[in-house]
Amino acid sequence: MQTARRGTGALVVFLMLLPAAAVSADGRGARAEVVTFGAALAPALMRVAAGASVEIADWPVAPGEREDLLVTRFDVYAPEARLWKVEGDLQTEVPRSRLAFFRGAVLGDPETRIFLGVDPDTGTFQGLALSPAGSFVLRPYPRAAQGRGHLVTVPEDSEAAEGTAAPPLSWTCGASDAEPLLADQPEEPRTRPLFEAVIGSLHTVTVAVDTDNELLLLKFSNNTTSATNYLAALFAALNVIYERDLNIRLLQGTTFLRVSTTADPYTVTGSPADMNHLNEFANYWSANYGAVTRGLAMMLSGKTATVTNSSGIARRNGLCSTTQGYSFTQVFLASFATAADDAAVVGHELGHNFGSPHTHDPNGYIPPIDTCAATLNSALFNCVTQCGAQCEVLAIDGALACNSCPAATTINGVANVRGTLMSYCHVLTGCAKSKVFHPRTVDLITGILTPKIGVCVFPAIPPPSVSGLSPNTGTTAGGTSVAINGANFQNGATVSLGGTSLAVTFNSSSRLTVTAPAHTTGPVGVVVTNPDGGNVTKANAYFYTPPPAVTDFYTLTPCRVFDTRNANGPTGGPIFAANAERNFTVIGSCGVPANAVAIMTNVTIINPTVSGYLSVDP
């Protein structure tokens, strides 16, 4: 059975309300904007399945700028990841974050990369836009719009919008003073175009996470739900950088959340992060967590001296090593600091684990990529010799620095880049660093990554999908052989039909066969789970027909057959134009059996742009 619709009603992809108020404290024009999203947006995005894509109209990519997006929902967790609340010797597993994450780009402008997260409990959003115009963050701003406001701003203005007198966010890295414990990978001469050196397809690396008492107490008030949401958002923001530049997806692995009600095993105090912090963390994990599956392990600490300072240290070339693959980061504790802010610091330290030194290091890059040096280790970098009279002493930590900011350039679609992710250019007055790897850094890391494919670097496997069941009906007695059609099935996949686990015959990556169990009358869903943990649920996929009865009228659980606000497809967009006609297949959807001869439906028209009519015909 099919129904057709025609008319002039405009069905938009999503509803968004964007009354805005510009905020500027420096006279340079609006650097921040308050936006408010329509109530329908968050629930609509939560309905998008993992791996599915959707268009969003008029997204605020920067203050005062709106663009249409194409984004894809993704998961940040490794299949085997488990999250533990740690109270002394007691470990309690806690749920994964319920946040939904999307990555993508502006339609027609792939150089403007987008990350956004949706909180289903509060209906709030967080996000990051990396474009030729710069980096912009999106975060909840409850001071506006009766608590429903969001702020779009450049990261350094986030605290100004709060009306605080806090200094700007700043950070340091101690990796220049850390002896690389594995042999450095020599940089090869560049003979290839920019970014041709990156590995050819998307791969994954699992990063295990540990925390200390100070982080859980000072940043999350020991609320593990807040902590898991933050960590998920952090990995999502990291992958905007790592996927774009390295073709690497960082997956959150096994995680330990050490609440402050009992002492953690980490006794080294002080700030900034140094080798004592790093060695304590590495030694504890080497001794206690050798069996935890990971490519790297990182510590996120709350031991920073002030809430607007962050610091980190990492061992270089530690990828795939359970003795060397460690980083230690004291993250920002300021209330206005987001996961996107910490992504720059954590991403920098992980870059050391992946094999890159600082870009000013003449031992790692010959010649150095830049001269934005800042190190107390004169043996590593002789600022006076390299920069001469330009050398200055920085008040931030007493370190020597070359006052030489690189000229602005465009790297991998990111415009106005002076310093790159592995640089120290942000410490120079009037200079900055961008969330992008330098092409020479990409070459260096790719040479380290490639031989580790199959060790702790693995090809990304898309989640399974289900297109339909054949047949999609059977008797309540069970016994019907059912083919599950779809994509990305793996040998060893499990199937649940109506809540009952079934024996599965693996026919191919696009077909599984099961035998339907007995069940009461009505529609049921099917769940397919691959051995790697990827899974898909298709609701109302199979209908159990009742025994013969006097009446042949059956009530189904209300279900949406199609919604043109969703992504283009058989049950989604595009929206209707004048005199447009669409055909929608109803049989097989929402539990409608193949032998149905009539159905009762509701049709809803949303935001028609002009008057007209809409006809629905079977």
CSV table of C-alpha atoms in Angstrom, one decimal, residues 5-430:
chain,number,residue,atom,x,y,z
A,5,ARG,CA,1.0,13.6,-1.1
A,6,ARG,CA,1.0,16.9,-3.1
A,7,GLY,CA,0.5,20.5,-2.3
A,8,THR,CA,2.2,23.7,-1.3
A,9,GLY,CA,2.9,23.0,2.4
A,10,ALA,CA,6.6,23.6,3.2
A,11,LEU,CA,7.9,21.0,5.6
A,12,VAL,CA,11.3,22.3,6.9
A,13,VAL,CA,14.1,20.0,8.0
A,14,PHE,CA,14.1,21.3,11.5
A,15,LEU,CA,12.5,24.2,13.4
A,16,MET,CA,14.9,26.8,14.9
A,17,LEU,CA,14.3,30.1,16.5
A,18,LEU,CA,17.3,32.4,16.5
A,19,PRO,CA,16.5,35.7,18.1
A,20,ALA,CA,20.0,37.1,18.8
A,21,ALA,CA,21.8,39.6,21.0
A,22,ALA,CA,25.3,40.6,20.0
A,23,VAL,CA,27.9,40.9,22.7
A,24,SER,CA,31.2,42.9,22.4
A,25,ALA,CA,33.5,44.2,25.0
A,26,ASP,CA,36.4,45.4,22.9
A,27,GLY,CA,34.8,47.6,20.3
A,28,ARG,CA,35.8,45.3,17.4
A,29,GLY,CA,32.3,44.4,16.5
A,30,ALA,CA,30.2,41.4,17.6
A,31,ARG,CA,32.5,38.5,18.7
A,32,ALA,CA,29.6,36.7,20.5
A,33,GLU,CA,25.9,36.2,20.0
A,34,VAL,CA,23.2,34.7,22.1
A,35,VAL,CA,20.9,32.3,20.2
A,36,THR,CA,17.9,30.3,21.1
A,37,PHE,CA,16.9,27.0,19.4
A,38,GLY,CA,13.4,25.8,18.7
A,39,ALA,CA,12.1,23.1,21.1
A,40,ALA,CA,11.7,20.6,18.3
A,41,LEU,CA,15.4,20.5,17.3
A,42,ALA,CA,16.9,18.5,20.1
A,43,PRO,CA,14.3,15.7,20.0
A,44,ALA,CA,14.5,15.5,16.3
A,45,LEU,CA,18.3,15.1,16.4
A,46,MET,CA,18.0,12.4,19.1
A,47,ARG,CA,15.9,10.4,16.7
A,48,VAL,CA,18.7,10.2,14.1
A,49,ALA,CA,20.3,6.8,14.2
A,50,ALA,CA,24.1,6.3,14.6
A,51,GLY,CA,25.8,6.5,11.3
A,52,ALA,CA,22.9,8.4,9.7
A,53,SER,CA,23.2,11.9,8.3
A,54,VAL,CA,20.8,14.8,8.5
A,55,GLU,CA,20.7,18.4,7.2
A,56,ILE,CA,20.2,21.2,9.7
A,57,ALA,CA,19.1,24.6,8.4
A,58,ASP,CA,20.5,28.0,9.5
A,59,TRP,CA,23.0,26.7,12.1
A,60,PRO,CA,25.0,29.5,13.8
A,61,VAL,CA,28.5,28.8,12.7
A,62,ALA,CA,29.8,32.2,14.0
A,63,PRO,CA,28.3,35.3,15.6
A,64,GLY,CA,25.8,36.7,13.1
A,65,GLU,CA,26.4,33.9,10.5
A,66,ARG,CA,24.1,31.1,9.5
A,67,GLU,CA,24.8,28.1,7.3
A,68,ASP,CA,23.0,24.9,6.4
A,69,LEU,CA,24.8,21.8,7.6
A,70,LEU,CA,25.1,18.2,6.7
A,71,VAL,CA,26.1,16.2,9.8
A,72,THR,CA,26.4,12.5,10.7
A,73,ARG,CA,25.7,11.0,14.1
A,74,PHE,CA,28.6,9.1,15.7
A,75,ASP,CA,29.7,7.4,18.9
A,76,VAL,CA,32.8,8.3,20.8
A,77,TYR,CA,33.2,5.0,22.7
A,78,ALA,CA,35.3,2.0,21.9
A,79,PRO,CA,33.2,-1.2,21.8
A,80,GLU,CA,34.9,-2.7,24.9
A,81,ALA,CA,34.9,0.6,26.9
A,82,ARG,CA,33.6,0.4,30.4
A,83,LEU,CA,33.2,3.4,32.7
A,84,TRP,CA,34.0,3.0,36.4
A,85,LYS,CA,33.2,5.1,39.5
A,86,VAL,CA,36.1,4.4,41.8
A,87,GLU,CA,35.8,4.7,45.6
A,88,GLY,CA,38.9,3.2,47.1
A,89,ASP,CA,38.8,-0.6,46.3
A,90,LEU,CA,35.1,-0.4,45.2
A,91,GLN,CA,34.5,0.0,41.5
A,92,THR,CA,30.9,0.6,40.3
A,93,GLU,CA,30.2,0.7,36.6
A,94,VAL,CA,28.3,3.8,35.4
A,95,PRO,CA,26.4,4.3,32.2
A,96,ARG,CA,27.9,5.9,29.1
A,97,SER,CA,27.0,9.5,28.3
A,98,ARG,CA,23.5,10.0,26.8
A,99,LEU,CA,24.8,12.9,24.7
A,100,ALA,CA,24.3,12.5,21.0
A,101,PHE,CA,27.2,13.7,18.8
A,102,PHE,CA,27.3,14.9,15.2
A,103,ARG,CA,30.2,15.8,12.9
A,104,GLY,CA,30.0,17.3,9.5
A,105,ALA,CA,30.5,20.4,7.5
A,106,VAL,CA,28.7,23.3,5.9
A,107,LEU,CA,26.8,22.3,2.8
A,108,GLY,CA,28.9,23.4,-0.2
A,109,ASP,CA,31.8,24.4,2.1
A,110,PRO,CA,33.7,21.3,3.3
A,111,GLU,CA,36.4,23.5,4.8
A,112,THR,CA,34.1,24.6,7.5
A,113,ARG,CA,34.0,21.7,9.9
A,114,ILE,CA,31.3,21.3,12.5
A,115,PHE,CA,31.0,19.3,15.7
A,116,LEU,CA,27.9,19.5,17.9
A,117,GLY,CA,26.5,17.6,20.9
A,118,VAL,CA,22.9,17.3,22.1
A,119,ASP,CA,21.9,16.7,25.7
A,120,PRO,CA,18.6,14.8,25.6
A,121,ASP,CA,17.9,15.6,29.3
A,122,THR,CA,18.2,19.3,29.1
A,123,GLY,CA,17.7,20.0,25.4
A,124,THR,CA,20.9,22.0,25.3
A,125,PHE,CA,23.7,22.0,22.7
A,126,GLN,CA,27.4,22.4,22.6
A,127,GLY,CA,29.6,22.7,19.6
A,128,LEU,CA,32.7,23.8,17.7
A,129,ALA,CA,33.1,25.3,14.3
A,130,LEU,CA,36.5,25.4,12.6
A,131,SER,CA,36.4,27.5,9.4
A,132,PRO,CA,38.6,29.8,7.4
A,133,ALA,CA,37.1,32.6,9.5
A,134,GLY,CA,38.4,31.1,12.7
A,135,SER,CA,37.3,28.9,15.6
A,136,PHE,CA,33.9,29.4,17.3
A,137,VAL,CA,32.4,27.6,20.2
A,138,LEU,CA,28.7,27.0,21.1
A,139,ARG,CA,27.7,26.4,24.7
A,140,PRO,CA,24.7,26.8,26.9
A,141,TYR,CA,24.1,30.3,28.3
A,142,PRO,CA,21.4,30.0,30.9
A,143,ARG,CA,21.6,33.7,31.7
A,144,ALA,CA,19.5,34.5,28.6
A,145,ALA,CA,16.1,33.5,27.2
A,146,GLN,CA,14.7,32.2,30.4
A,147,GLY,CA,17.5,29.7,30.7
A,148,ARG,CA,17.3,28.5,27.0
A,149,GLY,CA,20.0,30.7,25.6
A,150,HIS,CA,23.2,29.5,24.0
A,151,LEU,CA,26.4,31.5,23.3
A,152,VAL,CA,28.3,31.5,20.0
A,153,THR,CA,31.7,33.1,20.5
A,154,VAL,CA,35.4,32.9,19.9
A,155,PRO,CA,36.9,30.8,22.7
A,156,GLU,CA,38.9,33.6,24.3
A,157,ASP,CA,35.7,35.7,24.7
A,158,SER,CA,33.7,33.0,26.5
A,159,GLU,CA,34.7,34.3,29.9
A,160,ALA,CA,34.0,37.9,29.0
A,161,ALA,CA,30.4,37.0,28.3
A,162,GLU,CA,30.0,35.7,31.8
A,163,GLY,CA,30.9,39.2,33.1
A,164,THR,CA,33.9,37.8,35.1
A,165,ALA,CA,37.2,39.4,35.7
A,166,ALA,CA,39.0,36.1,35.1
A,167,PRO,CA,42.2,36.2,33.0
A,168,PRO,CA,42.2,34.5,29.6
A,169,LEU,CA,42.8,30.8,29.4
A,170,SER,CA,46.4,29.9,29.2
A,171,TRP,CA,48.5,26.7,29.2
A,172,THR,CA,51.9,25.3,29.1
A,173,CYS,CA,53.4,22.0,28.0
A,174,GLY,CA,56.3,20.2,29.8
A,175,ALA,CA,57.1,17.8,26.9
A,176,SER,CA,60.2,19.8,25.9
A,177,ASP,CA,61.7,18.9,29.2
A,178,ALA,CA,60.7,15.2,29.0
A,179,GLU,CA,63.3,12.9,27.6
A,180,PRO,CA,61.7,10.8,24.8
A,181,LEU,CA,61.9,7.3,26.1
A,182,LEU,CA,61.6,5.7,22.7
A,183,ALA,CA,63.8,6.5,19.7
A,184,ASP,CA,62.5,9.6,17.7
A,185,GLN,CA,61.1,9.0,14.3
A,186,PRO,CA,63.3,11.0,11.9
A,187,GLU,CA,61.4,13.5,9.7
A,188,GLU,CA,61.6,12.5,6.1
A,189,PRO,CA,62.1,15.1,3.4
A,190,ARG,CA,58.8,16.4,1.9
A,191,THR,CA,58.2,15.2,-1.6
A,192,ARG,CA,54.4,14.9,-1.6
A,193,PRO,CA,51.7,17.6,-1.7
A,194,LEU,CA,50.2,18.8,1.6
A,195,PHE,CA,48.2,16.1,3.4
A,196,GLU,CA,48.7,13.4,0.7
A,197,ALA,CA,50.8,11.6,3.3
A,198,VAL,CA,47.9,10.9,5.6
A,199,ILE,CA,46.8,7.3,5.9
A,200,GLY,CA,44.3,6.5,3.1
A,201,SER,CA,41.2,5.5,5.1
A,202,LEU,CA,39.7,6.3,8.5
A,203,HIS,CA,41.4,4.3,11.4
A,204,THR,CA,40.8,4.2,15.1
A,205,VAL,CA,42.9,4.4,18.2
A,206,THR,CA,41.5,3.7,21.7
A,207,VAL,CA,42.5,6.0,24.5
A,208,ALA,CA,41.9,4.9,28.1
A,209,VAL,CA,41.2,7.6,30.6
A,210,ASP,CA,42.0,8.1,34.3
A,211,THR,CA,41.1,11.0,36.6
A,212,ASP,CA,42.0,12.2,40.1
A,213,ASN,CA,40.1,13.3,43.1
A,214,GLU,CA,40.7,17.0,42.3
A,215,LEU,CA,39.1,16.8,38.9
A,216,LEU,CA,36.0,15.0,40.0
A,217,LEU,CA,35.6,17.4,43.0
A,218,LEU,CA,36.5,20.7,41.5
A,219,LYS,CA,35.2,20.4,38.0
A,220,PHE,CA,32.2,18.1,38.5
A,221,SER,CA,31.4,18.2,42.3
A,222,ASN,CA,31.8,14.4,42.2
A,223,ASN,CA,28.9,14.0,39.7
A,224,THR,CA,29.8,11.1,37.5
A,225,THR,CA,27.1,12.0,35.0
A,226,SER,CA,28.6,15.4,34.4
A,227,ALA,CA,32.0,13.8,34.1
A,228,THR,CA,31.0,11.3,31.5
A,229,ASN,CA,29.2,13.9,29.5
A,230,TYR,CA,32.3,16.1,29.6
A,231,LEU,CA,34.6,13.3,28.5
A,232,ALA,CA,32.4,12.3,25.7
A,233,ALA,CA,32.3,15.9,24.5
A,234,LEU,CA,36.1,16.1,24.8
A,235,PHE,CA,36.6,13.1,22.5
A,236,ALA,CA,34.1,14.4,20.0
A,237,ALA,CA,35.9,17.8,19.9
A,238,LEU,CA,39.3,16.0,19.6
A,239,ASN,CA,38.1,14.1,16.6
A,240,VAL,CA,37.3,17.3,14.7
A,241,ILE,CA,41.0,17.8,14.5
A,242,TYR,CA,42.3,14.2,14.4
A,243,GLU,CA,39.9,12.9,11.8
A,244,ARG,CA,40.4,15.9,9.5
A,245,ASP,CA,44.2,16.0,9.6
A,246,LEU,CA,45.3,12.4,10.4
A,247,ASN,CA,42.3,10.3,9.4
A,248,ILE,CA,42.4,9.0,13.0
A,249,ARG,CA,39.3,8.6,15.2
A,250,LEU,CA,40.1,8.6,18.9
A,251,LEU,CA,37.8,6.3,20.8
A,252,GLN,CA,37.2,6.7,24.5
A,253,GLY,CA,38.3,3.5,26.2
A,254,THR,CA,38.0,2.1,29.7
A,255,THR,CA,37.6,5.1,32.1
A,256,PHE,CA,38.1,5.5,35.8
A,257,LEU,CA,36.3,8.3,37.6
A,258,ARG,CA,37.9,8.7,41.0
A,259,VAL,CA,35.5,10.6,43.2
A,260,SER,CA,37.0,12.6,46.2
A,261,THR,CA,35.1,10.7,48.9
A,262,THR,CA,38.1,8.3,49.0
A,263,ALA,CA,41.7,8.9,48.3
A,264,ASP,CA,43.1,8.1,44.8
A,265,PRO,CA,46.5,6.6,44.3
A,266,TYR,CA,48.1,9.8,42.9
A,267,THR,CA,49.9,11.7,45.6
A,268,VAL,CA,52.1,14.1,43.5
A,269,THR,CA,50.8,17.6,43.9
A,270,GLY,CA,51.7,21.0,42.3
A,271,SER,CA,51.3,22.8,39.0
A,272,PRO,CA,52.3,22.9,36.2
A,273,ALA,CA,52.3,19.3,35.2
A,274,ASP,CA,55.8,17.8,35.2
A,275,MET,CA,57.7,14.5,34.9
A,276,ASN,CA,56.8,13.6,38.5
A,277,HIS,CA,53.1,13.7,37.7
A,278,LEU,CA,53.6,11.8,34.5
A,279,ASN,CA,55.9,9.1,35.9
A,280,GLU,CA,53.5,8.4,38.9
A,281,PHE,CA,50.6,7.9,36.5
A,282,ALA,CA,52.6,5.8,34.0
A,283,ASN,CA,54.1,3.6,36.8
A,284,TYR,CA,50.7,3.0,38.3
A,285,TRP,CA,49.1,2.0,35.1
A,286,SER,CA,52.0,-0.1,34.0
A,287,ALA,CA,51.7,-2.0,37.3
A,288,ASN,CA,47.9,-2.3,37.5
A,289,TYR,CA,46.2,-1.9,34.1
A,290,GLY,CA,48.3,-3.8,31.7
A,291,ALA,CA,45.2,-5.8,30.6
A,292,VAL,CA,43.2,-2.7,29.7
A,293,THR,CA,42.8,-2.5,26.0
A,294,ARG,CA,44.2,0.7,24.7
A,295,GLY,CA,46.6,2.4,22.2
A,296,LEU,CA,47.2,5.2,24.7
A,297,ALA,CA,46.3,6.2,28.3
A,298,MET,CA,45.8,9.7,29.5
A,299,MET,CA,45.3,11.3,32.9
A,300,LEU,CA,43.0,14.3,33.2
A,301,SER,CA,43.8,16.1,36.5
A,302,GLY,CA,42.3,18.9,38.5
A,303,LYS,CA,45.5,19.9,40.3
A,304,THR,CA,46.0,23.1,38.3
A,305,ALA,CA,47.1,26.1,40.3
A,306,THR,CA,44.4,28.5,39.0
A,307,VAL,CA,41.1,27.8,37.2
A,308,THR,CA,42.2,29.6,34.0
A,309,ASN,CA,45.5,27.7,33.6
A,310,SER,CA,46.1,24.3,32.1
A,311,SER,CA,49.3,22.4,31.6
A,312,GLY,CA,50.4,19.0,30.3
A,313,ILE,CA,53.2,16.6,29.7
A,314,ALA,CA,53.5,13.5,27.6
A,315,ARG,CA,55.9,10.8,26.5
A,316,ARG,CA,56.7,10.9,22.8
A,317,ASN,CA,56.4,7.9,20.5
A,318,GLY,CA,54.3,6.0,23.0
A,319,LEU,CA,51.6,4.8,20.7
A,320,CYS,CA,50.7,1.1,21.3
A,321,SER,CA,53.0,0.8,24.3
A,322,THR,CA,51.6,0.0,27.7
A,323,THR,CA,54.9,1.2,29.3
A,324,GLN,CA,55.4,4.5,27.3
A,325,GLY,CA,52.0,5.5,25.9
A,326,TYR,CA,51.0,8.1,28.6
A,327,SER,CA,50.1,11.8,28.9
A,328,PHE,CA,49.1,13.9,31.9
A,329,THR,CA,47.0,17.1,31.5
A,330,GLN,CA,45.8,19.5,34.2
A,331,VAL,CA,42.7,20.8,32.5
A,332,PHE,CA,40.9,24.1,32.8
A,333,LEU,CA,38.7,24.3,35.9
A,334,ALA,CA,37.0,27.6,35.0
A,335,SER,CA,33.2,27.3,34.8
A,336,PHE,CA,33.1,28.9,31.4
A,337,ALA,CA,35.8,26.5,29.9
A,338,THR,CA,34.3,23.9,27.6
A,339,ALA,CA,35.5,20.5,26.4
A,340,ALA,CA,36.4,22.3,23.2
A,341,ASP,CA,38.8,24.5,25.1
A,342,ASP,CA,40.5,21.5,26.7
A,343,ALA,CA,40.6,19.7,23.3
A,344,ALA,CA,43.4,22.0,22.2
A,345,VAL,CA,45.5,21.1,25.3
A,346,VAL,CA,44.7,17.4,25.4
A,347,GLY,CA,45.1,17.1,21.7
A,348,HIS,CA,48.5,18.7,21.9
A,349,GLU,CA,49.7,16.2,24.5
A,350,LEU,CA,48.3,13.3,22.6
A,351,GLY,CA,50.2,14.6,19.6
A,352,HIS,CA,53.4,14.0,21.5
A,353,ASN,CA,52.2,10.4,22.2
A,354,PHE,CA,51.7,10.1,18.4
A,355,GLY,CA,55.3,11.1,17.9
A,356,SER,CA,55.5,14.8,17.3
A,357,PRO,CA,57.9,17.1,19.3
A,358,HIS,CA,57.1,20.8,19.5
A,359,THR,CA,57.4,22.5,16.2
A,360,HIS,CA,60.2,24.7,17.4
A,361,ASP,CA,62.3,21.7,18.4
A,362,PRO,CA,65.4,21.5,16.1
A,363,ASN,CA,66.0,18.0,17.2
A,364,GLY,CA,62.6,16.9,15.9
A,365,TYR,CA,62.2,19.1,12.9
A,366,ILE,CA,65.1,20.1,10.7
A,367,PRO,CA,64.8,23.0,10.3
A,368,PRO,CA,62.3,23.8,13.0
A,369,ILE,CA,58.8,24.6,11.7
A,370,ASP,CA,58.7,27.8,13.7
A,371,THR,CA,60.7,29.7,16.2
A,372,CYS,CA,58.0,30.3,18.8
A,373,ALA,CA,60.2,28.5,21.3
A,374,ALA,CA,59.4,28.5,25.0
A,375,THR,CA,61.5,26.1,27.1
A,376,LEU,CA,63.5,26.1,30.2
A,377,ASN,CA,65.7,23.3,28.7
A,378,SER,CA,68.6,25.3,27.0
A,379,ALA,CA,70.1,22.0,25.9
A,380,LEU,CA,67.1,21.3,23.8
A,381,PHE,CA,66.7,24.7,22.2
A,382,ASN,CA,69.3,27.5,22.2
A,383,CYS,CA,67.1,30.5,21.7
A,384,VAL,CA,69.9,33.1,21.6
A,385,THR,CA,71.8,31.1,19.0
A,386,GLN,CA,68.8,30.6,16.8
A,387,CYS,CA,67.1,34.0,17.2
A,388,GLY,CA,69.8,36.3,18.4
A,389,ALA,CA,68.8,39.7,19.7
A,390,GLN,CA,65.1,38.9,19.2
A,391,CYS,CA,65.2,36.5,22.2
A,392,GLU,CA,63.0,37.7,25.1
A,393,VAL,CA,62.2,36.4,28.6
A,394,LEU,CA,58.5,35.5,29.0
A,395,ALA,CA,56.8,36.7,32.2
A,396,ILE,CA,54.5,33.7,32.1
A,397,ASP,CA,57.1,31.2,33.4
A,398,GLY,CA,60.5,32.8,33.0
A,399,ALA,CA,61.2,30.8,29.9
A,400,LEU,CA,63.2,32.0,26.9
A,401,ALA,CA,61.3,32.6,23.7
A,402,CYS,CA,62.0,33.7,20.2
A,403,ASN,CA,59.8,36.6,19.3
A,404,SER,CA,59.0,35.4,15.8
A,405,CYS,CA,55.4,34.8,15.0
A,406,PRO,CA,55.0,32.9,11.7
A,407,ALA,CA,53.1,34.6,8.8
A,408,ALA,CA,49.5,33.7,8.5
A,409,THR,CA,48.7,30.9,6.1
A,410,THR,CA,45.9,28.3,5.3
A,411,ILE,CA,46.4,24.7,6.3
A,412,ASN,CA,44.0,22.0,5.4
A,413,GLY,CA,41.1,24.5,5.1
A,414,VAL,CA,42.0,26.4,8.3
A,415,ALA,CA,42.8,30.0,7.4
A,416,ASN,CA,45.0,32.5,9.2
A,417,VAL,CA,47.1,29.8,10.8
A,418,ARG,CA,50.2,31.1,12.5
A,419,GLY,CA,51.1,28.5,15.1
A,420,THR,CA,49.8,24.9,14.6
A,421,LEU,CA,48.6,22.5,17.3
A,422,MET,CA,52.1,21.3,18.3
A,423,SER,CA,53.5,24.8,18.5
A,424,TYR,CA,54.1,27.3,21.3
A,425,CYS,CA,53.2,30.3,19.3
A,426,HIS,CA,50.3,31.2,21.6
A,427,VAL,CA,52.8,32.5,24.2
A,428,LEU,CA,54.0,35.3,21.9
A,429,THR,CA,52.2,38.6,22.1
A,430,GLY,CA,49.9,39.0,19.2
